[in-house]
């Protein structure tokens, strides 16, 4: 099959209906297409492991379910996706795998659909065994050998002798299972197995780096160990020499399939004289007759061996750093591409750059925000609160200073208050001529000689009349003594006859209630002023 099968499309559609994005992505990453899982699907699953609201057991179980498929392609890609999450995902994913009693049970897997199915089934069985061993190793030591800190102060270099002798064999077991994948260059014939091999290649380098540092620590402690410990340590070192030969063969396969030579480390073996020195020291502890050797010669041999292994460790570290740098450059390239795409979208549709709900604009590379103004702060009271604001009647229907209604005007308390208390007047449609008439007046009845007096409509010339804004009137209302203004003494009942209304303090601690009262007082004052003008 060269593309997604009908089953793949139906399965993805089913999960689209149910709304399970994770399950849908797992199915898309493990389709019947003979290629490795797509990076965008793996990136999504990796990000899911970092989200605290994602159910990790459910994610892992979905991958396990995909390995129950009869197609070698689906099963192989499921193992590869799991390996990716173990390496690049959040640590709680591998922690969950380590806590399970059983993992992949594929020791008898066989796809009989064709010759390629027979061949790939062999590598599926080996690959699943390595992933199981990787999880078991984590369960035994509570960390991943491929992610431990390295160097002179690293985990393996600072272990005690007792712990070191228990930990190094665990690395050896994991290394053995990895090398048992045992693939040749001519067997890497499709994208699925190639993706798995690349993950194994990276694990092999990091795992051997930790293994190498454990051996360096062992050699530095060897001549101070007890007899039993020396015997165990010598056996560990002999196995290390065997695995170094096997890892060299594994790296040759990587070079043959086209991996950059700079990504393949140089392995330096310790001199053979070191093994003789270790064996002679153990024999001397057992009471056997050995060749005489001075402490200086042993120290020289040990120093030469440690230096060779340290060079190997440095080579492994350089490869790891190069891979990390390549990943960083790739990520930067992706971010640059996304940025360019975003700029193109903004150029095609500039309206999406800013929204009414957000004061921040990034279209021009600047951030614009509306400053917060405290209308009731005291520093600006003496500076401008008593200054009258005069304007013509023709401009009263227009927001002051070109500001929208309900907006605050920076450094202008008078205008800000005018916008707050005069919002309903500002919303009226503009008129060139204002016709004043007495609104809402009740018709009174009287005696036989009584005749109703109807006030004619009066047209005022806006050019010849100047009035005080509501904001200034409000200030006069609260700041002038009662005896100074005739408007306060004309009809006091109209101002205070309503129950529950009291004079507001504009500098109090409850601006919301104060603004409400200010609106009432200003409205009443406007009615009084209107009556006086019509009288």
Short mmCIF file of C-alpha atoms in Angstrom, two decimals:
data_model
loop_
_atom_site.label_atom_id
_atom_site.label_comp_id
_atom_site.label_asym_id
_atom_site.label_seq_id
_atom_site.Cartn_x
_atom_site.Cartn_y
_atom_site.Cartn_z
CA UNK A 1 0.00 0.00 0.00
CA UNK A 2 1.35 3.40 -0.94
CA UNK A 3 -1.16 5.63 0.88
CA UNK A 4 -3.76 5.68 3.60
CA UNK A 5 -6.12 2.76 3.37
CA UNK A 6 -9.90 2.97 3.54
CA UNK A 7 -9.65 1.58 7.07
CA UNK A 8 -7.33 4.45 8.06
CA UNK A 9 -9.78 7.04 6.76
CA UNK A 10 -12.79 5.43 8.40
CA UNK A 11 -10.99 5.11 11.73
CA UNK A 12 -9.89 8.75 11.65
CA UNK A 13 -13.43 9.84 10.77
CA UNK A 14 -14.87 7.86 13.69
CA UNK A 15 -12.57 9.59 16.15
CA UNK A 16 -13.35 12.96 14.57
CA UNK A 17 -17.02 12.37 15.36
CA UNK A 18 -16.34 11.30 18.94
CA UNK A 19 -14.02 14.27 19.48
CA UNK A 20 -11.01 12.27 20.64
CA UNK A 21 -8.14 14.30 19.16
CA UNK A 22 -5.42 12.16 20.76
CA UNK A 23 -6.85 8.88 19.51
CA UNK A 24 -7.33 10.38 16.07
CA UNK A 25 -3.70 11.56 16.00
CA UNK A 26 -2.45 8.14 17.11
CA UNK A 27 -4.37 6.56 14.23
CA UNK A 28 -2.94 9.09 11.77
CA UNK A 29 0.59 8.43 13.05
CA UNK A 30 0.13 4.67 12.59
CA UNK A 31 -1.55 4.38 9.21
CA UNK A 32 -0.86 1.71 6.60
CA UNK A 33 1.40 4.07 4.65
CA UNK A 34 4.88 2.55 4.33
CA UNK A 35 6.70 5.49 5.84
CA UNK A 36 7.67 6.60 9.30
CA UNK A 37 5.14 8.43 11.47
CA UNK A 38 4.74 12.03 10.32
CA UNK A 39 6.53 14.62 12.39
CA UNK A 40 3.47 16.80 12.89
CA UNK A 41 1.60 13.90 14.47
CA UNK A 42 4.54 12.97 16.70
CA UNK A 43 4.97 16.60 17.76
CA UNK A 44 1.32 16.77 18.76
CA UNK A 45 1.56 13.58 20.84
CA UNK A 46 4.79 14.78 22.47
CA UNK A 47 3.08 18.03 23.41
CA UNK A 48 0.18 16.06 24.85
CA UNK A 49 2.53 14.34 27.31
CA UNK A 50 3.41 17.80 28.67
CA UNK A 51 -0.23 18.75 29.28
CA UNK A 52 -1.42 17.99 32.80
CA UNK A 53 -5.02 17.43 31.70
CA UNK A 54 -4.02 14.64 29.29
CA UNK A 55 -4.62 11.08 30.46
CA UNK A 56 -1.22 9.40 29.96
CA UNK A 57 -2.52 5.84 30.58
CA UNK A 58 -5.18 6.37 27.93
CA UNK A 59 -2.58 7.64 25.46
CA UNK A 60 -0.31 4.66 26.12
CA UNK A 61 -3.20 2.19 25.92
CA UNK A 62 -4.19 3.62 22.54
CA UNK A 63 -0.70 2.88 21.24
CA UNK A 64 -0.82 -0.62 22.72
CA UNK A 65 -4.13 -1.24 20.98
CA UNK A 66 -2.62 -0.31 17.64
CA UNK A 67 0.04 -3.01 18.11
CA UNK A 68 -2.77 -5.59 18.07
CA UNK A 69 -3.23 -4.89 14.35
CA UNK A 70 -2.37 -7.65 11.90
CA UNK A 71 -0.42 -5.33 9.56
CA UNK A 72 3.31 -5.10 10.18
CA UNK A 73 3.23 -1.45 9.06
CA UNK A 74 0.73 -0.38 11.72
CA UNK A 75 2.49 -2.35 14.46
CA UNK A 76 5.98 -1.12 13.54
CA UNK A 77 4.82 2.50 13.40
CA UNK A 78 3.08 2.10 16.77
CA UNK A 79 6.35 0.95 18.32
CA UNK A 80 8.21 3.84 16.68
CA UNK A 81 5.66 6.37 17.96
CA UNK A 82 5.98 4.92 21.47
CA UNK A 83 9.77 5.12 21.28
CA UNK A 84 9.53 8.78 20.25
CA UNK A 85 7.39 9.58 23.28
CA UNK A 86 9.78 7.70 25.58
CA UNK A 87 12.73 9.75 24.27
CA UNK A 88 11.25 13.19 23.60
CA UNK A 89 8.04 13.22 25.63
CA UNK A 90 7.48 14.16 29.22
CA UNK A 91 9.11 11.81 31.71
CA UNK A 92 5.77 10.81 33.15
CA UNK A 93 5.11 8.81 29.96
CA UNK A 94 8.05 6.46 30.50
CA UNK A 95 7.24 6.43 34.20
CA UNK A 96 3.83 5.02 33.39
CA UNK A 97 5.31 2.39 31.08
CA UNK A 98 7.75 1.39 33.83
CA UNK A 99 4.87 0.98 36.28
CA UNK A 100 2.99 -1.51 34.11
CA UNK A 101 3.30 -5.22 34.75
CA UNK A 102 3.17 -6.05 31.05
CA UNK A 103 4.09 -4.01 28.01
CA UNK A 104 4.36 -5.14 24.41
CA UNK A 105 3.63 -8.82 23.95
CA UNK A 106 4.87 -9.30 20.39
CA UNK A 107 7.31 -12.17 20.77
CA UNK A 108 5.13 -14.30 18.47
CA UNK A 109 4.06 -11.59 16.02
CA UNK A 110 4.07 -12.61 12.36
CA UNK A 111 2.53 -10.92 9.35
CA UNK A 112 1.90 -13.57 6.72
CA UNK A 113 0.49 -11.21 4.12
CA UNK A 114 3.69 -11.20 2.07
CA UNK A 115 7.43 -11.68 1.95
CA UNK A 116 8.06 -8.19 3.30
CA UNK A 117 5.72 -8.95 6.20
CA UNK A 118 7.80 -12.00 7.13
CA UNK A 119 11.04 -9.99 7.09
CA UNK A 120 9.70 -7.01 9.04
CA UNK A 121 8.03 -9.21 11.66
CA UNK A 122 11.48 -10.35 12.82
CA UNK A 123 12.55 -6.77 13.52
CA UNK A 124 9.22 -5.96 15.18
CA UNK A 125 9.80 -8.74 17.71
CA UNK A 126 13.33 -7.46 18.43
CA UNK A 127 12.27 -3.85 18.58
CA UNK A 128 9.42 -4.49 21.01
CA UNK A 129 11.80 -6.41 23.26
CA UNK A 130 14.14 -3.43 23.42
CA UNK A 131 11.31 -1.03 24.33
CA UNK A 132 10.24 -3.41 27.09
CA UNK A 133 13.83 -3.56 28.40
CA UNK A 134 14.12 0.24 28.27
CA UNK A 135 11.05 0.55 30.51
CA UNK A 136 12.31 -2.18 32.87
CA UNK A 137 15.66 -0.40 33.21
CA UNK A 138 13.86 2.77 34.20
CA UNK A 139 11.90 0.83 36.80
CA UNK A 140 15.13 -0.55 38.31
CA UNK A 141 17.13 2.68 38.58
CA UNK A 142 14.37 5.35 38.42
CA UNK A 143 16.01 7.26 35.56
CA UNK A 144 16.68 6.93 31.85
CA UNK A 145 20.32 6.14 31.03
CA UNK A 146 20.05 8.07 27.76
CA UNK A 147 19.11 11.28 29.60
CA UNK A 148 21.37 11.28 32.66
CA UNK A 149 23.81 14.09 33.32
CA UNK A 150 27.29 13.30 32.03
CA UNK A 151 30.74 14.62 32.79
CA UNK A 152 33.02 14.56 35.81
CA UNK A 153 30.08 15.42 38.06
CA UNK A 154 27.60 13.22 36.20
CA UNK A 155 25.45 10.46 37.63
CA UNK A 156 27.63 7.53 36.60
CA UNK A 157 30.91 9.21 37.58
CA UNK A 158 29.80 10.03 41.14
CA UNK A 159 28.23 6.70 42.11
CA UNK A 160 29.56 4.75 45.06
CA UNK A 161 31.25 1.40 44.48
CA UNK A 162 28.31 -0.66 45.73
CA UNK A 163 25.74 1.18 43.66
CA UNK A 164 27.98 1.23 40.62
CA UNK A 165 28.41 -2.53 40.60
CA UNK A 166 24.62 -2.91 40.65
CA UNK A 167 23.90 -0.27 38.02
CA UNK A 168 26.42 -1.06 35.28
CA UNK A 169 24.98 -4.57 34.63
CA UNK A 170 21.58 -2.94 34.02
CA UNK A 171 23.13 -0.77 31.31
CA UNK A 172 24.78 -3.86 29.85
CA UNK A 173 21.44 -5.67 29.59
CA UNK A 174 19.80 -2.75 27.84
CA UNK A 175 22.76 -2.40 25.49
CA UNK A 176 22.62 -6.11 24.67
CA UNK A 177 18.95 -5.96 23.73
CA UNK A 178 19.53 -2.88 21.58
CA UNK A 179 22.39 -4.49 19.69
CA UNK A 180 20.25 -7.61 19.21
CA UNK A 181 18.22 -5.63 16.70
CA UNK A 182 21.07 -6.74 14.44
CA UNK A 183 20.06 -5.13 11.16
CA UNK A 184 22.24 -4.91 8.06
CA UNK A 185 22.38 -2.00 5.66
CA UNK A 186 20.64 -3.99 2.89
CA UNK A 187 17.70 -4.70 5.23
CA UNK A 188 16.89 -1.04 5.78
CA UNK A 189 14.63 -0.95 2.74
CA UNK A 190 11.65 1.22 3.76
CA UNK A 191 10.81 4.32 5.75
CA UNK A 192 9.24 2.43 8.64
CA UNK A 193 12.28 0.40 9.68
CA UNK A 194 14.56 3.33 8.86
CA UNK A 195 12.67 5.52 11.38
CA UNK A 196 13.08 2.84 14.05
CA UNK A 197 16.78 2.42 13.26
CA UNK A 198 17.43 6.15 13.67
CA UNK A 199 15.90 6.11 17.13
CA UNK A 200 17.96 3.05 18.06
CA UNK A 201 21.09 4.74 16.71
CA UNK A 202 20.57 7.79 18.91
CA UNK A 203 19.79 5.63 21.94
CA UNK A 204 22.92 3.56 21.32
CA UNK A 205 25.18 6.63 21.39
CA UNK A 206 23.67 8.06 24.58
CA UNK A 207 23.45 4.70 26.30
CA UNK A 208 27.05 3.85 25.50
CA UNK A 209 28.14 7.28 26.76
CA UNK A 210 26.62 6.49 30.18
CA UNK A 211 28.12 2.99 30.01
CA UNK A 212 31.55 4.44 29.22
CA UNK A 213 31.43 6.84 32.18
CA UNK A 214 30.42 4.02 34.50
CA UNK A 215 33.50 2.06 33.41
CA UNK A 216 35.75 5.08 34.01
CA UNK A 217 34.39 5.34 37.55
CA UNK A 218 34.89 1.61 38.03
CA UNK A 219 38.54 1.73 36.92
CA UNK A 220 39.30 4.68 39.17
CA UNK A 221 37.99 2.72 42.16
CA UNK A 222 39.27 -0.74 41.16
CA UNK A 223 42.59 -0.83 43.01
CA UNK A 224 40.86 0.24 46.23
CA UNK A 225 38.10 -2.37 46.10
CA UNK A 226 37.73 -5.48 48.16
CA UNK A 227 38.46 -8.86 46.64
CA UNK A 228 34.80 -9.68 45.85
CA UNK A 229 34.26 -6.26 44.35
CA UNK A 230 37.39 -6.56 42.22
CA UNK A 231 36.15 -9.86 40.86
CA UNK A 232 32.81 -8.34 39.88
CA UNK A 233 34.51 -5.26 38.47
CA UNK A 234 36.88 -7.33 36.31
CA UNK A 235 33.94 -9.26 34.87
CA UNK A 236 32.14 -5.98 34.11
CA UNK A 237 35.18 -4.60 32.31
CA UNK A 238 35.60 -7.71 30.14
CA UNK A 239 31.95 -7.47 29.06
CA UNK A 240 32.50 -3.81 28.29
CA UNK A 241 35.31 -4.65 25.86
CA UNK A 242 33.02 -7.11 24.06
CA UNK A 243 30.21 -4.57 23.75
CA UNK A 244 32.59 -1.93 22.48
CA UNK A 245 33.33 -4.21 19.54
CA UNK A 246 29.63 -4.76 18.89
CA UNK A 247 28.78 -1.07 19.08
CA UNK A 248 31.54 -0.36 16.56
CA UNK A 249 29.86 -2.75 14.11
CA UNK A 250 26.50 -1.10 14.74
CA UNK A 251 27.98 2.31 13.93
CA UNK A 252 29.41 0.95 10.68
CA UNK A 253 25.90 0.06 9.55
CA UNK A 254 24.81 3.61 10.34
CA UNK A 255 27.61 4.96 8.19
CA UNK A 256 26.67 2.63 5.32
CA UNK A 257 23.06 3.82 5.22
CA UNK A 258 24.09 7.45 4.80
CA UNK A 259 24.32 8.92 8.30
CA UNK A 260 26.76 11.83 8.34
CA UNK A 261 30.25 10.84 9.43
CA UNK A 262 30.27 13.76 11.84
CA UNK A 263 27.31 12.19 13.65
CA UNK A 264 29.22 8.95 14.27
CA UNK A 265 31.60 9.02 17.27
CA UNK A 266 35.14 7.68 17.37
CA UNK A 267 35.58 4.91 19.91
CA UNK A 268 39.01 4.63 21.52
CA UNK A 269 39.78 1.37 23.27
CA UNK A 270 41.86 1.19 26.40
CA UNK A 271 45.33 -0.39 26.06
CA UNK A 272 45.46 -4.15 26.48
CA UNK A 273 48.02 -3.71 29.26
CA UNK A 274 45.18 -2.46 31.48
CA UNK A 275 43.43 -5.81 31.43
CA UNK A 276 46.68 -7.52 32.49
CA UNK A 277 47.07 -5.07 35.37
CA UNK A 278 43.50 -5.68 36.56
CA UNK A 279 43.89 -9.45 36.43
CA UNK A 280 47.21 -9.36 38.30
CA UNK A 281 45.75 -7.19 41.03
CA UNK A 282 42.87 -9.61 41.55
CA UNK A 283 45.28 -12.55 41.60
CA UNK A 284 47.36 -10.84 44.24
CA UNK A 285 44.25 -10.37 46.40
CA UNK A 286 43.49 -14.09 46.02
CA UNK A 287 47.00 -14.98 47.19
CA UNK A 288 48.28 -16.18 43.83
CA UNK A 289 51.83 -15.59 42.68
CA UNK A 290 52.01 -12.78 40.17
CA UNK A 291 54.64 -10.69 38.48
CA UNK A 292 56.04 -7.91 40.51
CA UNK A 293 54.57 -4.56 39.50
CA UNK A 294 55.18 -1.23 41.09
CA UNK A 295 52.45 1.20 42.03
CA UNK A 296 53.89 3.69 39.55
CA UNK A 297 53.48 1.31 36.63
CA UNK A 298 49.90 0.50 37.61
CA UNK A 299 49.09 4.19 37.95
CA UNK A 300 50.56 4.89 34.53
CA UNK A 301 48.56 2.09 32.91
CA UNK A 302 45.37 3.23 34.62
CA UNK A 303 45.92 6.84 33.62
CA UNK A 304 46.42 5.87 29.97
CA UNK A 305 43.25 3.77 29.96
CA UNK A 306 41.13 6.46 31.60
CA UNK A 307 42.45 9.01 29.11
CA UNK A 308 41.43 6.81 26.16
CA UNK A 309 37.94 6.24 27.56
CA UNK A 310 37.60 9.95 28.31
CA UNK A 311 38.37 10.71 24.65
CA UNK A 312 35.59 8.33 23.67
CA UNK A 313 33.25 10.12 26.03
CA UNK A 314 34.14 13.48 24.54
CA UNK A 315 33.48 12.17 21.06
CA UNK A 316 30.08 10.88 22.14
CA UNK A 317 29.28 14.23 23.75
CA UNK A 318 30.20 16.13 20.59
CA UNK A 319 27.85 13.97 18.57
CA UNK A 320 25.08 14.58 21.09
CA UNK A 321 25.70 18.33 21.03
CA UNK A 322 25.68 18.35 17.24
CA UNK A 323 22.35 16.61 17.18
CA UNK A 324 20.97 19.05 19.73
CA UNK A 325 22.20 21.99 17.65
CA UNK A 326 20.64 20.53 14.51
CA UNK A 327 17.33 20.13 16.33
CA UNK A 328 17.55 23.74 17.53
CA UNK A 329 18.24 25.04 14.02
CA UNK A 330 15.34 23.01 12.66
CA UNK A 331 13.04 24.48 15.29
CA UNK A 332 14.22 28.00 14.49
CA UNK A 333 13.57 27.39 10.81
CA UNK A 334 10.05 26.25 11.61
CA UNK A 335 9.41 29.33 13.73
CA UNK A 336 10.72 31.56 10.94
CA UNK A 337 8.43 29.88 8.43
CA UNK A 338 5.46 30.33 10.75
CA UNK A 339 6.35 33.99 11.24
CA UNK A 340 6.56 34.59 7.49
CA UNK A 341 3.25 32.85 6.99
CA UNK A 342 1.68 35.02 9.67
CA UNK A 343 3.02 38.21 8.06
CA UNK A 344 1.56 37.16 4.72
CA UNK A 345 -1.81 36.59 6.35
CA UNK A 346 -1.67 40.04 7.95
CA UNK A 347 -0.81 41.62 4.61
CA UNK A 348 -3.75 39.92 2.93
CA UNK A 349 -6.16 40.81 5.73
CA UNK A 350 -4.91 43.70 7.92
CA UNK A 351 -8.19 43.68 9.89
CA UNK A 352 -7.13 40.59 11.82
CA UNK A 353 -4.13 42.41 13.25
CA UNK A 354 -6.21 44.19 15.90
CA UNK A 355 -9.53 43.47 17.54
CA UNK A 356 -11.90 45.61 19.54
CA UNK A 357 -11.53 43.33 22.52
CA UNK A 358 -7.78 43.72 22.78
CA UNK A 359 -5.91 47.00 23.23
CA UNK A 360 -2.69 45.45 21.97
CA UNK A 361 -1.69 45.75 18.34
CA UNK A 362 1.25 43.86 16.88
CA UNK A 363 0.74 44.62 13.20
CA UNK A 364 3.21 47.47 13.24
CA UNK A 365 5.51 46.05 15.82
CA UNK A 366 4.24 48.35 18.59
CA UNK A 367 2.06 47.80 21.59
CA UNK A 368 -0.69 50.39 22.11
CA UNK A 369 -2.65 50.49 25.33
CA UNK A 370 -5.18 52.88 26.85
CA UNK A 371 -3.80 54.52 30.00
CA UNK A 372 -5.78 54.16 33.19
CA UNK A 373 -6.99 57.50 34.53
CA UNK A 374 -7.99 58.05 38.13
CA UNK A 375 -10.77 60.62 38.06
CA UNK A 376 -10.76 61.04 41.80
CA UNK A 377 -7.04 61.50 42.44
CA UNK A 378 -6.04 64.73 44.20
CA UNK A 379 -2.84 65.91 42.45
CA UNK A 380 -4.71 67.53 39.51
CA UNK A 381 -7.62 69.01 41.49
CA UNK A 382 -6.13 72.42 42.15
CA UNK A 383 -4.51 72.48 38.75
CA UNK A 384 -7.57 72.45 36.53
CA UNK A 385 -10.76 71.42 38.23
CA UNK A 386 -11.93 75.01 38.70
CA UNK A 387 -11.20 76.04 35.13
CA UNK A 388 -14.49 76.57 33.25
CA UNK A 389 -15.01 74.64 30.10
CA UNK A 390 -16.94 76.70 27.60
CA UNK A 391 -18.35 75.46 24.34
CA UNK A 392 -21.15 76.26 21.97
CA UNK A 393 -24.43 74.41 21.99
CA UNK A 394 -23.80 73.09 18.53
CA UNK A 395 -20.89 71.02 19.85
CA UNK A 396 -22.72 69.51 22.81
CA UNK A 397 -24.01 66.64 20.75
CA UNK A 398 -20.47 65.78 19.66
CA UNK A 399 -18.09 63.91 22.01
CA UNK A 400 -15.52 66.20 23.52
CA UNK A 401 -12.03 66.29 22.04
CA UNK A 402 -13.02 63.77 19.42
CA UNK A 403 -13.35 61.02 22.05
CA UNK A 404 -15.98 58.33 21.91
CA UNK A 405 -18.77 58.36 24.54
CA UNK A 406 -17.90 56.74 27.84
CA UNK A 407 -14.18 57.14 27.10
CA UNK A 408 -11.78 58.84 29.53
CA UNK A 409 -9.67 61.79 28.46
CA UNK A 410 -6.10 61.80 29.71
CA UNK A 411 -5.06 64.84 31.84
CA UNK A 412 -8.49 66.45 31.50
CA UNK A 413 -10.70 65.75 34.49
CA UNK A 414 -13.39 68.16 33.35
CA UNK A 415 -13.78 66.50 29.96
CA UNK A 416 -13.69 63.05 31.48
CA UNK A 417 -16.52 63.85 33.86
CA UNK A 418 -18.44 65.45 31.02
CA UNK A 419 -18.19 62.24 29.05
CA UNK A 420 -19.37 60.20 32.01
CA UNK A 421 -22.40 62.26 33.05
CA UNK A 422 -23.34 63.53 29.61
CA UNK A 423 -23.22 60.26 27.70
CA UNK A 424 -26.94 60.19 27.00
CA UNK A 425 -26.84 63.70 25.59
CA UNK A 426 -23.86 62.83 23.39
CA UNK A 427 -25.77 59.92 21.87
CA UNK A 428 -28.46 62.20 20.44
CA UNK A 429 -28.28 62.96 16.69
CA UNK A 430 -26.63 66.30 15.86
CA UNK A 431 -28.86 69.26 15.04
CA UNK A 432 -27.93 72.54 13.45
CA UNK A 433 -30.70 74.49 15.24
CA UNK A 434 -31.83 73.67 18.73
CA UNK A 435 -35.55 74.20 19.42
CA UNK A 436 -36.20 74.69 23.10
CA UNK A 437 -39.61 73.83 24.48
CA UNK A 438 -40.88 73.08 27.92
CA UNK A 439 -41.09 69.26 28.16
CA UNK A 440 -43.30 67.20 30.35
CA UNK A 441 -45.38 70.11 31.77
CA UNK A 442 -48.79 69.11 33.15
CA UNK A 443 -51.88 71.03 32.06
CA UNK A 444 -53.42 72.76 35.05
CA UNK A 445 -57.11 73.54 35.49
CA UNK A 446 -58.47 76.61 37.23
CA UNK A 447 -61.44 78.85 37.39
CA UNK A 448 -63.67 80.17 34.69
CA UNK A 449 -61.28 82.97 33.78
CA UNK A 450 -58.27 80.70 33.52
CA UNK A 451 -56.67 80.27 30.11
CA UNK A 452 -53.79 77.94 29.35
CA UNK A 453 -50.54 79.64 28.54
CA UNK A 454 -48.60 77.83 25.86
CA UNK A 455 -45.00 78.80 25.51
CA UNK A 456 -44.06 79.19 21.86
CA UNK A 457 -41.12 77.31 20.48
CA UNK A 458 -38.09 79.49 20.52
CA UNK A 459 -35.29 79.10 18.04
CA UNK A 460 -31.94 79.99 19.50
CA UNK A 461 -29.04 81.11 17.40
CA UNK A 462 -26.08 78.86 18.42
CA UNK A 463 -23.58 81.37 17.16
CA UNK A 464 -24.69 84.02 19.66
CA UNK A 465 -25.10 81.79 22.74
CA UNK A 466 -22.47 80.34 25.01
CA UNK A 467 -23.25 77.98 27.86
CA UNK A 468 -21.38 76.02 30.50
CA UNK A 469 -20.80 72.32 30.04
CA UNK A 470 -22.41 69.77 32.31
CA UNK A 471 -19.03 68.90 33.79
CA UNK A 472 -18.39 72.50 34.86
CA UNK A 473 -21.94 72.78 36.14
CA UNK A 474 -21.38 69.72 38.23
CA UNK A 475 -18.24 71.21 39.71
CA UNK A 476 -20.13 74.41 40.54
CA UNK A 477 -22.89 72.34 42.03
CA UNK A 478 -20.56 70.84 44.61
CA UNK A 479 -17.89 73.48 45.08
CA UNK A 480 -19.94 76.72 45.29
CA UNK A 481 -21.65 77.62 48.56
CA UNK A 482 -25.45 77.74 48.36
CA UNK A 483 -25.57 81.51 48.77
CA UNK A 484 -23.27 82.14 45.79
CA UNK A 485 -25.42 80.58 43.12
CA UNK A 486 -28.99 81.58 42.43
CA UNK A 487 -29.68 78.29 40.75
CA UNK A 488 -29.19 76.44 44.01
CA UNK A 489 -31.70 78.65 45.80
CA UNK A 490 -34.28 78.92 43.05
CA UNK A 491 -36.06 75.62 43.48
CA UNK A 492 -34.24 73.52 46.08
CA UNK A 493 -37.16 71.18 46.30
CA UNK A 494 -36.49 69.91 42.80
CA UNK A 495 -33.00 68.89 43.79
CA UNK A 496 -33.65 67.20 47.11
CA UNK A 497 -37.33 66.33 47.08
CA UNK A 498 -36.71 62.78 45.89
CA UNK A 499 -36.24 60.31 48.75
CA UNK A 500 -32.87 58.63 49.16
CA UNK A 501 -30.97 61.27 47.19
CA UNK A 502 -28.17 63.06 48.97
CA UNK A 503 -25.34 65.28 47.86
CA UNK A 504 -22.50 63.10 46.54
CA UNK A 505 -18.89 63.55 47.42
CA UNK A 506 -16.86 63.31 44.17
CA UNK A 507 -13.71 62.56 46.14
CA UNK A 508 -15.16 59.67 48.16
CA UNK A 509 -14.24 56.02 48.09
CA UNK A 510 -17.22 54.69 46.06
CA UNK A 511 -16.92 56.13 42.53
CA UNK A 512 -19.71 53.95 41.14
CA UNK A 513 -22.39 55.29 43.47
CA UNK A 514 -21.03 58.81 43.17
CA UNK A 515 -21.29 58.84 39.38
CA UNK A 516 -24.93 57.73 39.63
CA UNK A 517 -25.73 60.59 41.98
CA UNK A 518 -23.76 63.01 39.82
CA UNK A 519 -25.94 62.06 36.85
CA UNK A 520 -29.11 62.77 38.87
CA UNK A 521 -27.91 66.14 40.11
CA UNK A 522 -26.72 67.22 36.72
CA UNK A 523 -30.00 66.21 35.09
CA UNK A 524 -32.00 68.19 37.66
CA UNK A 525 -29.75 71.19 37.25
CA UNK A 526 -30.21 71.09 33.50
CA UNK A 527 -33.99 71.15 33.95
CA UNK A 528 -33.72 74.14 36.29
CA UNK A 529 -31.48 75.97 33.83
CA UNK A 530 -33.87 75.27 31.03
CA UNK A 531 -36.81 76.64 32.96
CA UNK A 532 -34.89 79.81 33.82
CA UNK A 533 -33.98 80.39 30.22
CA UNK A 534 -37.60 79.97 29.10
CA UNK A 535 -39.02 82.19 31.82
#
